[in-house]
mmCIF file of C-alpha atoms in Angstrom:
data_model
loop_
_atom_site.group_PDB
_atom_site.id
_atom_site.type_symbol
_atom_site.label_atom_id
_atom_site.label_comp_id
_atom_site.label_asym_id
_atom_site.label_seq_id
_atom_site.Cartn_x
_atom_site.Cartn_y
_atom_site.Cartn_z
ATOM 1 C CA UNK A 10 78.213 100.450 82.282
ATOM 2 C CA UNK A 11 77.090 97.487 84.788
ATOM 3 C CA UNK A 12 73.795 97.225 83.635
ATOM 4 C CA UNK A 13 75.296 96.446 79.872
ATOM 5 C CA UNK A 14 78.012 94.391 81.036
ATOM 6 C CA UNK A 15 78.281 90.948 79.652
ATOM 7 C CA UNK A 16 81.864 90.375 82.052
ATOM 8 C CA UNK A 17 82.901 91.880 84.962
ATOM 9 C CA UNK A 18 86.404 91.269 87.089
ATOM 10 C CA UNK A 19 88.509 92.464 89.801
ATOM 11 C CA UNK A 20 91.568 94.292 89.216
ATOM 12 C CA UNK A 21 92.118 95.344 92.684
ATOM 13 C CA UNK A 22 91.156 96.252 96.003
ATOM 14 C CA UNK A 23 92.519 97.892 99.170
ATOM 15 C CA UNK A 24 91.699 99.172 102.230
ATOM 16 C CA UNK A 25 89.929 102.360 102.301
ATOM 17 C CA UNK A 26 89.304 103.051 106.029
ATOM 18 C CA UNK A 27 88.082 101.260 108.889
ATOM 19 C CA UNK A 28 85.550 102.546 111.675
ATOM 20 C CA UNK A 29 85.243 101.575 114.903
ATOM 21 C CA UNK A 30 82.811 101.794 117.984
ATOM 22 C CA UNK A 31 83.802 100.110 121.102
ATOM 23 C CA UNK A 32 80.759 99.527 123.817
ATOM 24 C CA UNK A 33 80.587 97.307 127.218
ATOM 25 C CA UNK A 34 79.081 94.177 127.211
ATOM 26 C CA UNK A 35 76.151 94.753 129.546
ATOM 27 C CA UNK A 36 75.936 91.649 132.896
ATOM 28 C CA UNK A 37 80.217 90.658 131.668
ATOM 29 C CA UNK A 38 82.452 92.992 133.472
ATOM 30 C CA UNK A 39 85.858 93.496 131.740
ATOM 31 C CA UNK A 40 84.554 92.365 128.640
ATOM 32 C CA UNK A 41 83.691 95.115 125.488
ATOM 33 C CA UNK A 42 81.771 94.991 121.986
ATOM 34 C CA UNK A 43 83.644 96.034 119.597
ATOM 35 C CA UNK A 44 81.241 97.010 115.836
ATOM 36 C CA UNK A 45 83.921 97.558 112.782
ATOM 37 C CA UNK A 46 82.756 98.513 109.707
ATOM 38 C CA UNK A 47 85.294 98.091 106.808
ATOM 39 C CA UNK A 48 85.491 99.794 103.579
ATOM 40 C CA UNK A 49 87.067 98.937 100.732
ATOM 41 C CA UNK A 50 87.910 100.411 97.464
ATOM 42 C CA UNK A 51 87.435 98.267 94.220
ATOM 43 C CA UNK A 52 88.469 98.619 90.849
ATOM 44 C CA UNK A 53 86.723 96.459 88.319
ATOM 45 C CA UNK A 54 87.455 95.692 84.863
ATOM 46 C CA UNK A 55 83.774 96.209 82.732
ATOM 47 C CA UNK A 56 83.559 94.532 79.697
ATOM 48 C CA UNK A 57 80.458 95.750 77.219
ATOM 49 C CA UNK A 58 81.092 92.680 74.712
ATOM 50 C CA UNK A 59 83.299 89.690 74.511
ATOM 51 C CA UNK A 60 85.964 91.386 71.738
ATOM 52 C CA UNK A 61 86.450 94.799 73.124
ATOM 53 C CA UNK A 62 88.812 96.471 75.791
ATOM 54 C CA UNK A 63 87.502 96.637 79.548
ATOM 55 C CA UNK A 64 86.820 99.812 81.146
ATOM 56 C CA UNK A 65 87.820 100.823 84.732
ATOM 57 C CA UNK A 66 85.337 101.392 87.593
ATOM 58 C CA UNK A 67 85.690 102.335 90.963
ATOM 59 C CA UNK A 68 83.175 100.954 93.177
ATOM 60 C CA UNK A 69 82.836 100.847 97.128
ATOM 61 C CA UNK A 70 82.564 97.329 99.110
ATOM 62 C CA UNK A 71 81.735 97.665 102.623
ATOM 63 C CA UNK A 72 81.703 94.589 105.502
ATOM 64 C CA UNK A 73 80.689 94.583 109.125
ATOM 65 C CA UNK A 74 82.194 92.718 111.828
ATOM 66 C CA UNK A 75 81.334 92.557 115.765
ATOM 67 C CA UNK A 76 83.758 91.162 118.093
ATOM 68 C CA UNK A 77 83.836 90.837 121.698
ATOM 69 C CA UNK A 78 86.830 90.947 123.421
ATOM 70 C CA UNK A 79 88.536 91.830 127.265
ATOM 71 C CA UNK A 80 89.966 94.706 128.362
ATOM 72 C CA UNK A 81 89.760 94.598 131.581
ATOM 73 C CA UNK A 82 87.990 96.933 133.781
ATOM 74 C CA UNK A 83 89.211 101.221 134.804
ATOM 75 C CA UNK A 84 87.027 103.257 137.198
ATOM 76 C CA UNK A 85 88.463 106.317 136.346
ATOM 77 C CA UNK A 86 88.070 109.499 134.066
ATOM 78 C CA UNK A 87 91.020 110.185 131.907
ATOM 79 C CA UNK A 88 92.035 113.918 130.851
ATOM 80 C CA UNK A 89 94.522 115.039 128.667
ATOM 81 C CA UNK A 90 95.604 117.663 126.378
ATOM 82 C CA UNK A 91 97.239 117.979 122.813
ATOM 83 C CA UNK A 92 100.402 120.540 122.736
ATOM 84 C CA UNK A 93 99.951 123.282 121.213
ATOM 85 C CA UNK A 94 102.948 125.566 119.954
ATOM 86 C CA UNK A 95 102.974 128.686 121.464
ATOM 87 C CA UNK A 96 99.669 128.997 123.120
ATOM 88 C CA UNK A 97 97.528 127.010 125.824
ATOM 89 C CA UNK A 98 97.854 123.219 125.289
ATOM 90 C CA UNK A 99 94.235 122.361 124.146
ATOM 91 C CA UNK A 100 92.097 120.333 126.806
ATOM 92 C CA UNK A 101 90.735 116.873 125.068
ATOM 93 C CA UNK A 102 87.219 116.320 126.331
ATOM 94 C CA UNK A 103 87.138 113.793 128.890
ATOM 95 C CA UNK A 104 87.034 110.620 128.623
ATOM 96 C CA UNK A 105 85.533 107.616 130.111
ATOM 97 C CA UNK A 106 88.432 104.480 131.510
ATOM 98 C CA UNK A 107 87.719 102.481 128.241
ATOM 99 C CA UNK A 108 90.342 100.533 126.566
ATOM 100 C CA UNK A 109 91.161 101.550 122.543
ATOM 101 C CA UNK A 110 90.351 99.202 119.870
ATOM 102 C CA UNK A 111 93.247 98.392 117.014
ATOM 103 C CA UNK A 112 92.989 96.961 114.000
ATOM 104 C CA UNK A 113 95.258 95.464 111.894
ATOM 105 C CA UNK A 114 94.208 94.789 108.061
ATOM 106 C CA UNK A 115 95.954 93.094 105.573
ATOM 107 C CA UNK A 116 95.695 93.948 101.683
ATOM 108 C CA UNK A 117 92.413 92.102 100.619
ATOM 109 C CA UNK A 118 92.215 89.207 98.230
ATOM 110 C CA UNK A 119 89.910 89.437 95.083
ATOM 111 C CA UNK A 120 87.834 85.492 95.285
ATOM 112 C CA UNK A 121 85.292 86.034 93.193
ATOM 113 C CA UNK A 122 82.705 88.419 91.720
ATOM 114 C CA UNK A 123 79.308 88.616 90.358
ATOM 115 C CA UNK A 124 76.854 90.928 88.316
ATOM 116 C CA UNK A 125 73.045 90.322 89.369
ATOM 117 C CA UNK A 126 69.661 92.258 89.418
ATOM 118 C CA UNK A 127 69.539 95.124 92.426
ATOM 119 C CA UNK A 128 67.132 93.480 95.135
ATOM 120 C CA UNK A 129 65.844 95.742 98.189
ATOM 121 C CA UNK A 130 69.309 94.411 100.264
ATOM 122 C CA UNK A 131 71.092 95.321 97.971
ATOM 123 C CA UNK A 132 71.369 98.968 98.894
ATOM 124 C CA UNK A 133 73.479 100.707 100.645
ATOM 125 C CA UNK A 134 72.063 100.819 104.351
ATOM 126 C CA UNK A 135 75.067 102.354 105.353
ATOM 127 C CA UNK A 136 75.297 106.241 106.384
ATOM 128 C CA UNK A 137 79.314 106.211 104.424
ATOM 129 C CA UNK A 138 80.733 108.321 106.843
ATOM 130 C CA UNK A 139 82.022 112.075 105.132
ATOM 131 C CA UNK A 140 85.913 111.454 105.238
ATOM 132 C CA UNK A 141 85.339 108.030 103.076
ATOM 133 C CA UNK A 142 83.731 110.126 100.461
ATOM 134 C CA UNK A 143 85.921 112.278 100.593
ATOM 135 C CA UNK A 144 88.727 109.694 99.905
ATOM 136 C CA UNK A 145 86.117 108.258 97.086
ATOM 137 C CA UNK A 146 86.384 111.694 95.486
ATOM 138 C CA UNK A 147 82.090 111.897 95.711
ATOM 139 C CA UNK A 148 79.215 110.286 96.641
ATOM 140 C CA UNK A 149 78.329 106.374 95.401
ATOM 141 C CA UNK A 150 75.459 106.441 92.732
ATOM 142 C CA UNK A 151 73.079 103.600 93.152
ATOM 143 C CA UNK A 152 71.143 104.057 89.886
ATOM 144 C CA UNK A 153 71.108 101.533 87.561
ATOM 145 C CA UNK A 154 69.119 97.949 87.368
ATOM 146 C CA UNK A 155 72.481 95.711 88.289
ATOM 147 C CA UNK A 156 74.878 95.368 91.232
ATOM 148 C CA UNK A 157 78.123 94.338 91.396
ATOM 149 C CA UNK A 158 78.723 91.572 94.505
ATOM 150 C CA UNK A 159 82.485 91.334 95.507
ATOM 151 C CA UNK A 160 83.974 88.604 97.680
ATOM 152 C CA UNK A 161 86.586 89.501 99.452
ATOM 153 C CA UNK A 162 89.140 87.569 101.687
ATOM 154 C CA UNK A 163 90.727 89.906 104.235
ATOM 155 C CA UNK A 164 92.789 88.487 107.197
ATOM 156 C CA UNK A 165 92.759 90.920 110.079
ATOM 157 C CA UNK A 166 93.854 91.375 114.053
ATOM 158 C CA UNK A 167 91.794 93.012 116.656
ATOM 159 C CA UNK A 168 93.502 93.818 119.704
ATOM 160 C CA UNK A 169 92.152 95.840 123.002
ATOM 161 C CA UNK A 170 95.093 98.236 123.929
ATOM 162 C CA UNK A 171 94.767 99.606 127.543
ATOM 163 C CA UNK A 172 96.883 102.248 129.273
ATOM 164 C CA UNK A 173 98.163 100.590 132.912
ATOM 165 C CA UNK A 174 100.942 101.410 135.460
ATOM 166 C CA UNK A 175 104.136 99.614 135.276
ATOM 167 C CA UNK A 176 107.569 99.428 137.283
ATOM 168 C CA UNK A 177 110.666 99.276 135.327
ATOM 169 C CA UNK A 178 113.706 99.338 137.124
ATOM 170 C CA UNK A 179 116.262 102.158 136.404
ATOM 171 C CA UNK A 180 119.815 102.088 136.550
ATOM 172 C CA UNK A 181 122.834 104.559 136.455
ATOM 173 C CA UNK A 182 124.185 106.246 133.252
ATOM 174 C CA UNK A 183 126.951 103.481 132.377
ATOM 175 C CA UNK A 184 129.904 105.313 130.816
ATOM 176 C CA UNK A 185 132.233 103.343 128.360
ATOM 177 C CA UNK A 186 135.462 102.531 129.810
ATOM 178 C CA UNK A 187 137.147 101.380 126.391
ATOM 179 C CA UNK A 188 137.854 103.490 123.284
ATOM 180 C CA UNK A 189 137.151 102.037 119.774
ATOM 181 C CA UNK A 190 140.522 101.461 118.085
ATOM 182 C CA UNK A 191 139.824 102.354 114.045
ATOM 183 C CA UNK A 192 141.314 99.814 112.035
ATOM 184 C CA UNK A 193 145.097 99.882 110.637
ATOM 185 C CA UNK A 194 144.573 97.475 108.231
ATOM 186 C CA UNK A 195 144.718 98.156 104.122
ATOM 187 C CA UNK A 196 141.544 97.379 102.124
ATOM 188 C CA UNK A 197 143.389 94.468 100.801
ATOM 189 C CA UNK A 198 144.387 92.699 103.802
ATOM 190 C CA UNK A 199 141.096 93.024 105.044
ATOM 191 C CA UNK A 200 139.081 91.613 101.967
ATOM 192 C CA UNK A 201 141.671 88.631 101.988
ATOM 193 C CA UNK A 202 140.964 87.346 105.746
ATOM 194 C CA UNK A 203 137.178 87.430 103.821
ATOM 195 C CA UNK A 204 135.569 83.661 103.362
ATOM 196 C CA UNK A 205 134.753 83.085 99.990
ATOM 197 C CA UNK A 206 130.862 82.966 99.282
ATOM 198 C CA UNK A 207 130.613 79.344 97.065
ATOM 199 C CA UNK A 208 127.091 79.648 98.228
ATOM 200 C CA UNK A 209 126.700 82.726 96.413
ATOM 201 C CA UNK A 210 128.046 80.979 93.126
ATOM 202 C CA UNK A 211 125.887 77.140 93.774
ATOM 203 C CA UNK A 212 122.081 77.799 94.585
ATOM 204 C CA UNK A 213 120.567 75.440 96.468
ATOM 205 C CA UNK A 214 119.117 72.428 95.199
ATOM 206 C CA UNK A 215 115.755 70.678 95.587
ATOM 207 C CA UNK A 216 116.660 68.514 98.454
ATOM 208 C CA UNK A 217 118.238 72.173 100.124
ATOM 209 C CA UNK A 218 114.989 73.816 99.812
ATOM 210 C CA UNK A 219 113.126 71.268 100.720
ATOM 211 C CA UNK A 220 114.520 69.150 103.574
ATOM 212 C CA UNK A 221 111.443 67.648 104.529
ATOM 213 C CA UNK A 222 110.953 65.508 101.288
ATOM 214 C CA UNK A 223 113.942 63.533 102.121
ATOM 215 C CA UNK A 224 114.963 63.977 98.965
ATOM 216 C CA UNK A 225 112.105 63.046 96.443
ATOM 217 C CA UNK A 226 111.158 64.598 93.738
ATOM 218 C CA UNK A 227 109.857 67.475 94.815
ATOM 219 C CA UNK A 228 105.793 66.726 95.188
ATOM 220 C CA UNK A 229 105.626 65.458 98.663
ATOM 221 C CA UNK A 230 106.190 61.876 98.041
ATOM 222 C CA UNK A 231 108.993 59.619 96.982
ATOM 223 C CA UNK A 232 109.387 57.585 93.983
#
């Protein structure tokens, strides 16, 4: 379908899954490298001449990213172990004092997209790791003479999260000394010591909405 495309757009794409590998920099103590590898899922509207219907493809877009951040620095070995209902709690293996790497993705925006002839860097050089495929529903065909190039614009937050010991100070149980009266009042009293909403009733105007235009006409500038 790609190869005999004359059009091709983007109907959508999302998120699929996002790895992560987290390293120290070597000679910069405190400071880590951290490799993410995004995937996305696309769905592209094929067109196979100018006066028919598109059809629907699902295709896979993957990005890298590297990142160096600091996370301080932990000389210890960290163990820990998942509960498990009604039998021994399961010991994690354990781990070395590194800080854990969040990301934070938003939904990406379709810019633009292109249909060219497949070069050698064109293909895949990623190992797509088995749970993305799995998500994918099987594994990404690269036959064909064409490839679909996707631009994406994804806004994202990378953060270093770190375990660490902290003093909060406690207090006593404070116990209410008053009781909550319930209300004597009728429905109708009540709804009459109400305000009445006239903003509800006139929407705001231009000037409202836009305070900083000092009242112009609405572009920016005044006339």
């Amino acid at each position: 379908m790609i190869d005999n495309a004359v059009n091709v757009r983007i109907r959508n794409a999302d998120v699929l899954n996002v790895m992560l590998d987290i390293e120290p920099v070597p000679f910069n103590r405190g400071f880590y490298s951290i490799d993410i590898t995004f995937f996305f899922s696309v769905t592209l509207d094929v067109y196979s001449s100018p006066n028919t219907a598109p059809q629907q493809v699902e295709g896979l877009c993957i990005s890298d990213k590297k990142v160096i951040l600091y996370g301080s620095e932990g000389n210890v070995r960290v163990f820990s172990s998942d509960m498990t209902a009604d039998d021994y709690d399961t010991q994690n293996t354990p781990a070395r004092s590194l800080p854990t790497a969040n990301v934070q993705v938003a939904k990406p925006i379709a810019l633009a997209v292109n249909v060219k002839g497949k070069k050698p860097c064109h293909k895949v050089c990623h190992k797509i790791p088995s749970a993305v495929l799995q998500q994918i529903g099987g594994n990404i065909s690269e036959r064909g003479e064409r490839v679909v190039l996707a631009t994406l614009g994804v806004f994202s937050i990378v953060q270093l999260l770190r375990n660490v010991q902290m003093l909060i100070p406690s207090y006593d149980f404070c116990i209410p000394e008053k009781r909550c009266e319930s209300s004597t009042d009728s429905p109708c009293e009540m709804f009459s010591r109400l305000d009445f909403p006239t903003d509800e009733f006139f929407p705001p105007n231009v000037v409202e909405n836009n305070p900083d235009n000092g009242g112009g006409c609405g572009c920016g500038c005044n006339d």
